[in-house]
Every structure is written in C-alpha cells, then in structure tokens.
Amino acid sequence: MRRGAITRGSVLKAIAEYDELGRDAFLAKYGFGEARSYVMAHDGREYDSKAIAGVAHLWDQGRVLKPDEFSGGKEHAAAWLKRAGFQVKTVKNPDWARDEVILACQLVMENGWKGLDAQDGRVVELSGLLQLLPLHAEAERNEKFRNPNGVARKTFDIATRHPEYQGKPTNGGALDVAVLMEFLARPHEMTEVARLIRQGIAAGELQSLAPTEDEEFDDDYSAPEGRLLMRRHQARERNKSLRKKKIASVIQRGGRLACEACGFDFEEVYGDRGAGYIECHHVVPLHEAGEGRTKLSDLALICANCHRMIHRRAPWPTPAELRDSIEQKHAADRRAAEVIARPRRAAGEQMLNP
C-alpha cells in the first residue's frame, strides 16, 4: 500500500460518507478525533482533514489508514489533500513572528508600556498592517488572523511582562519577552526597526521579497530585527550587479579578492575555478539600512564561512571584529601549544644531560 496515494474520487467518496453519517458518527466509526490543526474545505463545508484522508485510502489502497499511521499536517494528510485538488485551511493561526511582535511592542511602548483595547484605532490600524506582512501563507490563516482582538491580547502579553508590571502576566511567550528586552536595551534602534518595517510594507518593497533559503530551511541565522529586514539585507548582498561592481573596484585599486575577516583567497586555493569569486557582506546594520541606494563602501568582501559566522548569532560582528576574534583564537592556540611543549622539551633536555 502506498501511503498518501489518494485520488480526488476517493476523497469525494469519503466526504459523501461523512455527510451521510454526520461528523461524530464518522469519526467514531474510524477511530479519528476532531481536527486540531487543519480542516478541508469543500462546497462551503469544513471536514476533519486527517479523517477524510485516512478513509480515502480505503477506496484507493484497500484499507483505511489508522490515526497513528500518519499525521494530519503538512507532511501527510494536508499535503495529500492539496495534491488531490482540495483546499486545506488551518484551524489555529500561526504563532507570531518576531517582526509582528516588534510592531506590537513599539505600539505598547508608545502607550506608556500599557496594553490597548481592541477598539483602539491604533490597534485596528496595526491589525490591518499585520495582515499585509508576507510572513504567513494564506492557507495558514483563518478568519480571525491578527484581528483587533488578537492584536489587543498581544499588547497585554507584552505589557504584563514589563519588569515594572506588578500584576500577574498574561499568556505571553518567550519571544514577547525577548523583543521587550530588546526595546528596553536599545529603544531608539528598535523603534527605527519598526519604522523601517512599516515603511517597507507601505512602499511594497518588503512584500516583494521572497523568503531566503536559510529562512525556508529554518537555519540558525539570527536577526533581532526580524525576517523582513533580513530578507532585504540578503537581497542586497546577493545583488549580482553590486557584487560585480564591488569586485571590479577592488581589482582596479590593485587589491586582492581575499576575505576581510580571515584572508581566504579563492583563487589561491582553487586556481582558475576560484578566480574572481568572493561573497559580499552588507555591513550597514539592519536598523540603519533604509530604502536608500546601497553604496560600494557598504559592502565588504567575505568568504562563505566567515559570512555564515557573521550572520549566525546576533549581535553580528563586523568583518574587522570577526578578524580580531580569529586572531585571538589563533594566539590562544599558540600559547596552549607552547604550554604543552614545555614539559616535553624539559624531559628531552634531561635525557640529553643525565
């Protein structure tokens, strides 16, 4: 039996039985529970996606899939039903992304670190803005996605985690606390981050930027300023025209295409294959990099390894700072090697002079 090999016809048969028996009887007959994350929409009605997918197997594969044989999410039932041409919707809205919490936290800060009501015009405005952010797919949103009630609750989640709040905190998460602490530590920078996100959405610039490979694969790249400004940052780094101009300007001045952090030269190591190649890093901090044009002086030549190490964890070091840390590591290694070598030299000298 090929798990997941279901056709549109088999799904329609499962739907027909679901409608005939009713939800409770259908779920009880096949041992499924109510959908927790995804439902399938068809002809104006919603169905428990996992149960429908499991029963559809009966008609295509000869037996019903048991609930413990597959998941109801993107890896199994939801994906199979989409492949068969059906719409699958989320039951629960996605967790708040850092960018969204940044915008909510900025609003709370402007309100004197107090939560706001759902009827407040600023909450209504933020609700509309959050629905424009290109962070969550439409299929992952339900009709209550970032509505004023949800936004208002988030402002209280943040406000009640403020160090000076005396009452019992609401059900905020670790991300709310992390962003709050960023605002308390560097309020001007984080306010500018919120302004740049708003500006980028209003201009349509951030909405046109697709997720990067690192973001799609949930890599450990880290930016307190959120995904959207990070996307713009990486789009500028990967601009082929800018990179070529940067490389040309260095060569014209008689410079080497060597990493500004570790000194790695691709041509020295790889020969002709590495000639003319190196990556670029945009050195302007995210909270300062607005919509202005990128200058060649904003770009640093960097090897792939050092580039990843810069982006791996915030705060990001500059290439010069990373170079200093590399040199400090090498110096520490040399000192450690000397300490290990001393007893050996001493023992060798004793053997030569008994």
Tab-separated table of C-alpha atoms in Angstrom:
chain	number	residue	atom	x	y	z
A	1	MET	CA	0.000	0.000	0.000
A	2	ARG	CA	1.327	3.423	-0.938
A	3	ARG	CA	0.641	5.761	1.937
A	4	GLY	CA	-0.689	9.059	0.668
A	5	ALA	CA	-1.637	7.787	-2.805
A	6	ILE	CA	-5.218	9.020	-2.787
A	7	THR	CA	-7.248	10.431	-5.664
A	8	ARG	CA	-9.887	13.131	-5.868
A	9	GLY	CA	-12.530	10.456	-6.461
A	10	SER	CA	-11.648	8.575	-3.275
A	11	VAL	CA	-11.732	11.808	-1.248
A	12	LEU	CA	-15.191	12.614	-2.619
A	13	LYS	CA	-16.407	9.156	-1.541
A	14	ALA	CA	-15.078	9.762	1.979
A	15	ILE	CA	-16.841	13.151	2.017
A	16	ALA	CA	-20.108	11.535	0.942
A	17	GLU	CA	-19.924	9.036	3.811
A	18	TYR	CA	-19.002	11.831	6.237
A	19	ASP	CA	-22.103	13.786	5.151
A	20	GLU	CA	-24.333	10.717	5.368
A	21	LEU	CA	-23.215	9.608	8.844
A	22	GLY	CA	-22.555	13.014	10.347
A	23	ARG	CA	-19.283	14.173	11.853
A	24	ASP	CA	-19.437	12.410	15.217
A	25	ALA	CA	-20.515	9.045	13.812
A	26	PHE	CA	-17.936	9.189	11.001
A	27	LEU	CA	-15.077	9.962	13.371
A	28	ALA	CA	-16.196	7.314	15.851
A	29	LYS	CA	-16.562	4.648	13.136
A	30	TYR	CA	-12.953	5.030	12.008
A	31	GLY	CA	-11.373	5.995	15.338
A	32	PHE	CA	-10.383	9.577	14.497
A	33	GLY	CA	-10.534	12.613	16.748
A	34	GLU	CA	-11.549	16.137	15.780
A	35	ALA	CA	-9.071	18.087	13.663
A	36	ARG	CA	-6.718	20.208	15.771
A	37	SER	CA	-4.656	21.979	13.146
A	38	TYR	CA	-6.142	21.604	9.658
A	39	VAL	CA	-9.588	21.234	8.093
A	40	MET	CA	-10.510	20.599	4.484
A	41	ALA	CA	-12.962	22.982	2.803
A	42	HIS	CA	-15.356	21.698	0.139
A	43	ASP	CA	-18.612	23.129	-1.207
A	44	GLY	CA	-18.937	25.581	1.669
A	45	ARG	CA	-18.395	22.986	4.378
A	46	GLU	CA	-15.399	22.029	6.508
A	47	TYR	CA	-14.215	18.473	7.150
A	48	ASP	CA	-11.695	16.903	9.501
A	49	SER	CA	-8.781	16.602	7.067
A	50	LYS	CA	-6.952	13.706	8.695
A	51	ALA	CA	-10.059	11.557	8.938
A	52	ILE	CA	-11.026	12.241	5.329
A	53	ALA	CA	-7.527	11.419	4.084
A	54	GLY	CA	-7.373	8.219	6.149
A	55	VAL	CA	-10.736	6.952	4.926
A	56	ALA	CA	-9.952	7.929	1.309
A	57	HIS	CA	-7.237	5.261	1.446
A	58	LEU	CA	-9.956	2.639	1.683
A	59	TRP	CA	-11.078	3.341	-1.858
A	60	ASP	CA	-7.624	3.650	-3.411
A	61	GLN	CA	-5.463	1.335	-1.300
A	62	GLY	CA	-7.849	-1.265	0.074
A	63	ARG	CA	-7.886	-0.276	3.750
A	64	VAL	CA	-8.330	2.758	5.999
A	65	LEU	CA	-5.194	4.344	7.394
A	66	LYS	CA	-5.238	4.306	11.185
A	67	PRO	CA	-4.739	7.631	13.028
A	68	ASP	CA	-1.343	6.571	14.401
A	69	GLU	CA	-0.012	5.711	10.918
A	70	PHE	CA	0.222	9.299	9.678
A	71	SER	CA	-0.097	12.933	10.730
A	72	GLY	CA	-2.776	15.428	9.838
A	73	GLY	CA	-0.274	18.166	8.985
A	74	LYS	CA	1.796	19.394	6.072
A	75	GLU	CA	3.844	16.218	5.803
A	76	HIS	CA	0.907	13.877	5.348
A	77	ALA	CA	-2.879	14.472	5.254
A	78	ALA	CA	-2.849	18.188	4.444
A	79	ALA	CA	-0.307	17.696	1.658
A	80	TRP	CA	-2.133	14.698	0.199
A	81	LEU	CA	-5.469	16.516	0.082
A	82	LYS	CA	-3.903	19.579	-1.537
A	83	ARG	CA	-2.289	17.325	-4.125
A	84	ALA	CA	-5.732	15.897	-4.885
A	85	GLY	CA	-7.012	19.426	-5.578
A	86	PHE	CA	-8.733	20.289	-2.290
A	87	GLN	CA	-8.361	23.399	-0.147
A	88	VAL	CA	-6.902	22.825	3.308
A	89	LYS	CA	-7.227	25.511	5.976
A	90	THR	CA	-5.598	25.933	9.332
A	91	VAL	CA	-7.687	25.680	12.495
A	92	LYS	CA	-5.215	27.622	14.620
A	93	ASN	CA	-3.486	30.759	13.435
A	94	PRO	CA	0.336	30.624	13.181
A	95	ASP	CA	2.481	31.825	16.054
A	96	TRP	CA	3.514	35.451	15.998
A	97	ALA	CA	6.761	36.124	14.125
A	98	ARG	CA	9.424	38.433	15.525
A	99	ASP	CA	8.528	41.173	13.017
A	100	GLU	CA	4.926	41.156	14.222
A	101	VAL	CA	5.924	41.293	17.880
A	102	ILE	CA	8.275	44.196	17.115
A	103	LEU	CA	5.392	46.239	15.700
A	104	ALA	CA	3.143	45.362	18.644
A	105	CYS	CA	5.895	46.142	21.166
A	106	GLN	CA	6.538	49.528	19.590
A	107	LEU	CA	2.841	50.345	19.991
A	108	VAL	CA	2.898	49.279	23.645
A	109	MET	CA	5.980	51.408	24.281
A	110	GLU	CA	4.274	54.446	22.709
A	111	ASN	CA	1.335	53.767	25.029
A	112	GLY	CA	3.500	54.012	28.148
A	113	TRP	CA	4.030	50.223	28.388
A	114	LYS	CA	0.306	49.630	28.834
A	115	GLY	CA	-1.889	47.261	26.843
A	116	LEU	CA	-4.512	48.587	24.428
A	117	ASP	CA	-8.163	47.691	23.851
A	118	ALA	CA	-9.388	46.098	20.631
A	119	GLN	CA	-11.463	49.183	19.830
A	120	ASP	CA	-8.448	51.489	19.941
A	121	GLY	CA	-7.816	52.964	16.498
A	122	ARG	CA	-4.096	52.190	16.756
A	123	VAL	CA	-4.873	48.517	17.340
A	124	VAL	CA	-7.247	48.435	14.373
A	125	GLU	CA	-4.574	50.056	12.199
A	126	LEU	CA	-1.908	47.578	13.338
A	127	SER	CA	-4.290	44.678	12.708
A	128	GLY	CA	-4.624	45.759	9.088
A	129	LEU	CA	-0.866	46.156	8.729
A	130	LEU	CA	-0.100	42.721	10.184
A	131	GLN	CA	-2.445	41.145	7.676
A	132	LEU	CA	-0.272	42.620	4.903
A	133	LEU	CA	3.026	41.224	6.173
A	134	PRO	CA	4.349	38.476	3.847
A	135	LEU	CA	5.236	36.123	6.685
A	136	HIS	CA	2.425	33.563	6.797
A	137	ALA	CA	0.796	31.810	3.831
A	138	GLU	CA	-2.906	32.358	3.275
A	139	ALA	CA	-3.553	28.664	3.898
A	140	GLU	CA	-2.116	29.049	7.400
A	141	ARG	CA	-4.538	31.826	8.356
A	142	ASN	CA	-8.125	31.543	9.472
A	143	GLU	CA	-10.797	34.240	9.542
A	144	LYS	CA	-9.525	35.580	12.892
A	145	PHE	CA	-5.925	36.031	11.738
A	146	ARG	CA	-4.414	39.032	13.542
A	147	ASN	CA	-7.820	40.608	14.098
A	148	PRO	CA	-8.102	43.540	16.568
A	149	ASN	CA	-8.976	41.213	19.457
A	150	GLY	CA	-5.850	39.135	18.877
A	151	VAL	CA	-3.651	42.206	18.480
A	152	ALA	CA	-5.039	43.710	21.686
A	153	ARG	CA	-4.283	40.479	23.575
A	154	LYS	CA	-0.731	40.570	22.286
A	155	THR	CA	-0.256	44.135	23.575
A	156	PHE	CA	-1.247	42.922	27.056
A	157	ASP	CA	1.060	39.893	26.732
A	158	ILE	CA	3.905	42.344	26.193
A	159	ALA	CA	2.824	44.978	28.715
A	160	THR	CA	2.395	42.463	31.544
A	161	ARG	CA	5.939	41.164	31.013
A	162	HIS	CA	7.476	44.590	31.598
A	163	PRO	CA	9.855	44.487	34.618
A	164	GLU	CA	7.860	47.200	36.398
A	165	TYR	CA	4.473	45.485	35.977
A	166	GLN	CA	3.168	44.420	39.394
A	167	GLY	CA	0.271	42.135	38.491
A	168	LYS	CA	0.038	38.627	37.081
A	169	PRO	CA	1.316	38.367	33.477
A	170	THR	CA	-0.933	37.087	30.709
A	171	ASN	CA	-0.072	34.138	28.492
A	172	GLY	CA	2.775	35.671	26.519
A	173	GLY	CA	5.665	33.618	25.239
A	174	ALA	CA	9.451	33.746	25.283
A	175	LEU	CA	9.508	35.763	22.051
A	176	ASP	CA	7.405	38.520	23.636
A	177	VAL	CA	9.915	38.789	26.479
A	178	ALA	CA	12.909	38.721	24.123
A	179	VAL	CA	11.568	41.547	21.954
A	180	LEU	CA	10.536	43.547	25.026
A	181	MET	CA	14.076	43.280	26.399
A	182	GLU	CA	15.464	44.437	23.042
A	183	PHE	CA	13.250	47.531	23.200
A	184	LEU	CA	14.312	48.269	26.775
A	185	ALA	CA	18.003	47.801	25.925
A	186	ARG	CA	18.041	49.827	22.697
A	187	PRO	CA	14.738	51.695	22.287
A	188	HIS	CA	15.890	54.060	19.532
A	189	GLU	CA	17.243	51.278	17.338
A	190	MET	CA	14.182	49.054	17.757
A	191	THR	CA	11.835	51.991	17.127
A	192	GLU	CA	13.716	52.559	13.887
A	193	VAL	CA	13.342	48.871	13.031
A	194	ALA	CA	9.566	49.155	13.470
A	195	ARG	CA	9.540	52.293	11.305
A	196	LEU	CA	11.515	50.572	8.540
A	197	ILE	CA	9.153	47.578	8.550
A	198	ARG	CA	6.143	49.884	8.292
A	199	GLN	CA	7.840	51.950	5.590
A	200	GLY	CA	8.813	48.865	3.604
A	201	ILE	CA	5.288	47.468	3.674
A	202	ALA	CA	3.718	50.823	2.744
A	203	ALA	CA	6.102	51.110	-0.231
A	204	GLY	CA	5.531	47.481	-1.242
A	205	GLU	CA	9.263	46.765	-1.097
A	206	LEU	CA	9.237	44.148	1.659
A	207	GLN	CA	6.182	42.376	0.280
A	208	SER	CA	8.040	41.552	-2.930
A	209	LEU	CA	10.963	39.839	-1.187
A	210	ALA	CA	10.709	36.056	-1.154
A	211	PRO	CA	11.981	34.042	1.823
A	212	THR	CA	15.667	33.202	1.635
A	213	GLU	CA	16.911	29.621	1.582
A	214	ASP	CA	18.194	29.985	5.141
A	215	GLU	CA	14.774	31.161	6.310
A	216	GLU	CA	12.916	28.434	4.427
A	217	PHE	CA	15.072	25.728	5.983
A	218	ASP	CA	14.892	27.311	9.459
A	219	ASP	CA	18.650	27.795	9.595
A	220	ASP	CA	20.274	29.313	12.644
A	221	TYR	CA	20.739	32.734	11.090
A	222	SER	CA	19.735	35.278	13.721
A	223	ALA	CA	18.495	38.863	13.471
A	224	PRO	CA	16.681	40.568	16.350
A	225	GLU	CA	15.233	42.947	13.737
A	226	GLY	CA	13.146	40.159	12.199
A	227	ARG	CA	12.798	38.307	8.915
A	228	LEU	CA	11.682	41.102	6.609
A	229	LEU	CA	14.639	43.433	7.086
A	230	MET	CA	16.878	40.355	6.976
A	231	ARG	CA	15.399	39.467	3.571
A	232	ARG	CA	16.161	42.949	2.289
A	233	HIS	CA	19.681	42.726	3.743
A	234	GLN	CA	20.374	39.437	1.971
A	235	ALA	CA	18.772	40.621	-1.268
A	236	ARG	CA	21.286	43.468	-1.325
A	237	GLU	CA	24.173	41.116	-0.558
A	238	ARG	CA	23.138	38.806	-3.397
A	239	ASN	CA	22.645	41.579	-5.948
A	240	LYS	CA	24.890	40.322	-8.766
A	241	SER	CA	25.377	43.770	-10.277
A	242	LEU	CA	26.520	45.310	-6.988
A	243	ARG	CA	28.809	42.385	-6.252
A	244	LYS	CA	30.483	42.646	-9.668
A	245	LYS	CA	30.984	46.394	-9.206
A	246	LYS	CA	32.485	45.857	-5.749
A	247	ILE	CA	34.901	43.221	-7.050
A	248	ALA	CA	35.858	45.402	-10.022
A	249	SER	CA	36.527	48.394	-7.762
A	250	VAL	CA	38.859	46.340	-5.540
A	251	ILE	CA	40.789	44.951	-8.523
A	252	GLN	CA	41.108	48.416	-10.101
A	253	ARG	CA	42.746	49.669	-6.917
A	254	GLY	CA	45.214	46.781	-7.040
A	255	GLY	CA	43.604	44.907	-4.156
A	256	ARG	CA	43.171	41.153	-3.625
A	257	LEU	CA	39.867	39.327	-3.594
A	258	ALA	CA	40.589	37.989	-0.123
A	259	CYS	CA	38.227	37.640	2.822
A	260	GLU	CA	38.412	40.732	5.010
A	261	ALA	CA	37.978	38.571	8.110
A	262	CYS	CA	40.223	35.511	7.631
A	263	GLY	CA	42.227	36.383	4.493
A	264	PHE	CA	40.994	33.370	2.477
A	265	ASP	CA	41.661	33.789	-1.254
A	266	PHE	CA	39.554	31.548	-3.512
A	267	GLU	CA	41.959	31.777	-6.461
A	268	GLU	CA	44.979	30.826	-4.326
A	269	VAL	CA	43.204	27.686	-3.118
A	270	TYR	CA	41.101	26.665	-6.135
A	271	GLY	CA	43.061	28.130	-9.019
A	272	ASP	CA	41.126	29.215	-12.110
A	273	ARG	CA	37.877	27.873	-10.648
A	274	GLY	CA	38.126	30.337	-7.773
A	275	ALA	CA	39.374	33.305	-9.823
A	276	GLY	CA	37.221	36.400	-9.440
A	277	TYR	CA	34.971	34.829	-6.815
A	278	ILE	CA	34.112	36.040	-3.315
A	279	GLU	CA	30.922	36.889	-1.435
A	280	CYS	CA	29.805	40.318	-0.253
A	281	HIS	CA	28.505	41.278	3.172
A	282	HIS	CA	26.348	44.362	3.695
A	283	VAL	CA	27.969	45.999	6.716
A	284	VAL	CA	25.264	48.594	7.461
A	285	PRO	CA	23.146	47.433	10.464
A	286	LEU	CA	19.569	46.450	9.648
A	287	HIS	CA	18.100	49.266	11.732
A	288	GLU	CA	20.068	51.796	9.675
A	289	ALA	CA	19.652	50.320	6.200
A	290	GLY	CA	16.612	52.137	4.874
A	291	GLU	CA	15.398	52.434	1.307
A	292	GLY	CA	18.456	54.380	0.136
A	293	ARG	CA	20.751	53.009	-2.552
A	294	THR	CA	23.491	50.639	-1.443
A	295	LYS	CA	26.977	52.148	-1.850
A	296	LEU	CA	30.018	50.035	-2.662
A	297	SER	CA	31.507	51.166	0.644
A	298	ASP	CA	28.563	49.417	2.362
A	299	LEU	CA	29.856	46.060	1.103
A	300	ALA	CA	32.748	44.026	2.478
A	301	LEU	CA	34.456	41.113	0.708
A	302	ILE	CA	33.956	37.969	2.746
A	303	CYS	CA	34.337	34.200	2.305
A	304	ALA	CA	31.353	31.905	2.673
A	305	ASN	CA	32.458	30.507	6.052
A	306	CYS	CA	33.041	33.910	7.657
A	307	HIS	CA	29.819	35.221	6.123
A	308	ARG	CA	27.856	32.472	7.811
A	309	MET	CA	29.622	33.044	11.114
A	310	ILE	CA	28.785	36.756	10.994
A	311	HIS	CA	25.101	36.058	10.447
A	312	ARG	CA	24.891	33.080	12.769
A	313	ARG	CA	24.150	34.887	16.013
A	314	ALA	CA	23.248	38.432	16.980
A	315	PRO	CA	24.789	40.874	17.554
A	316	TRP	CA	26.588	40.481	14.230
A	317	PRO	CA	30.309	41.274	14.331
A	318	THR	CA	31.838	43.441	11.630
A	319	PRO	CA	34.444	41.744	9.421
A	320	ALA	CA	37.141	43.570	11.428
A	321	GLU	CA	35.677	42.330	14.722
A	322	LEU	CA	35.490	38.784	13.376
A	323	ARG	CA	39.125	39.088	12.218
A	324	ASP	CA	40.141	40.143	15.730
A	325	SER	CA	38.358	37.149	17.258
A	326	ILE	CA	40.058	34.807	14.758
A	327	GLU	CA	43.473	36.257	15.618
A	328	GLN	CA	42.740	35.964	19.344
A	329	LYS	CA	41.760	32.311	18.846
A	330	HIS	CA	44.981	31.612	16.928
A	331	ALA	CA	47.067	33.352	19.614
A	332	ALA	CA	45.353	31.314	22.351
A	333	ASP	CA	46.010	28.112	20.396
A	334	ARG	CA	49.703	29.002	20.051
A	335	ARG	CA	50.014	29.710	23.780
A	336	ALA	CA	48.311	26.420	24.609
A	337	ALA	CA	50.658	24.551	22.249
A	338	GLU	CA	53.677	26.188	23.889
A	339	VAL	CA	52.484	25.150	27.373
A	340	ILE	CA	52.106	21.548	26.204
A	341	ALA	CA	55.514	21.596	24.518
A	342	ARG	CA	57.470	22.870	27.566
A	343	PRO	CA	57.395	19.644	29.635
A	344	ARG	CA	58.385	17.669	26.543
A	345	ARG	CA	61.365	19.928	25.871
A	346	ALA	CA	62.392	19.764	29.517
A	347	ALA	CA	62.189	15.971	29.525
A	348	GLY	CA	64.229	15.828	26.318
A	349	GLU	CA	66.932	18.046	27.784
A	350	GLN	CA	67.178	15.824	30.902
A	351	MET	CA	67.710	12.763	28.712
A	352	LEU	CA	70.481	14.532	26.814
A	353	ASN	CA	72.126	15.676	30.082
A	354	PRO	CA	71.820	12.760	32.555
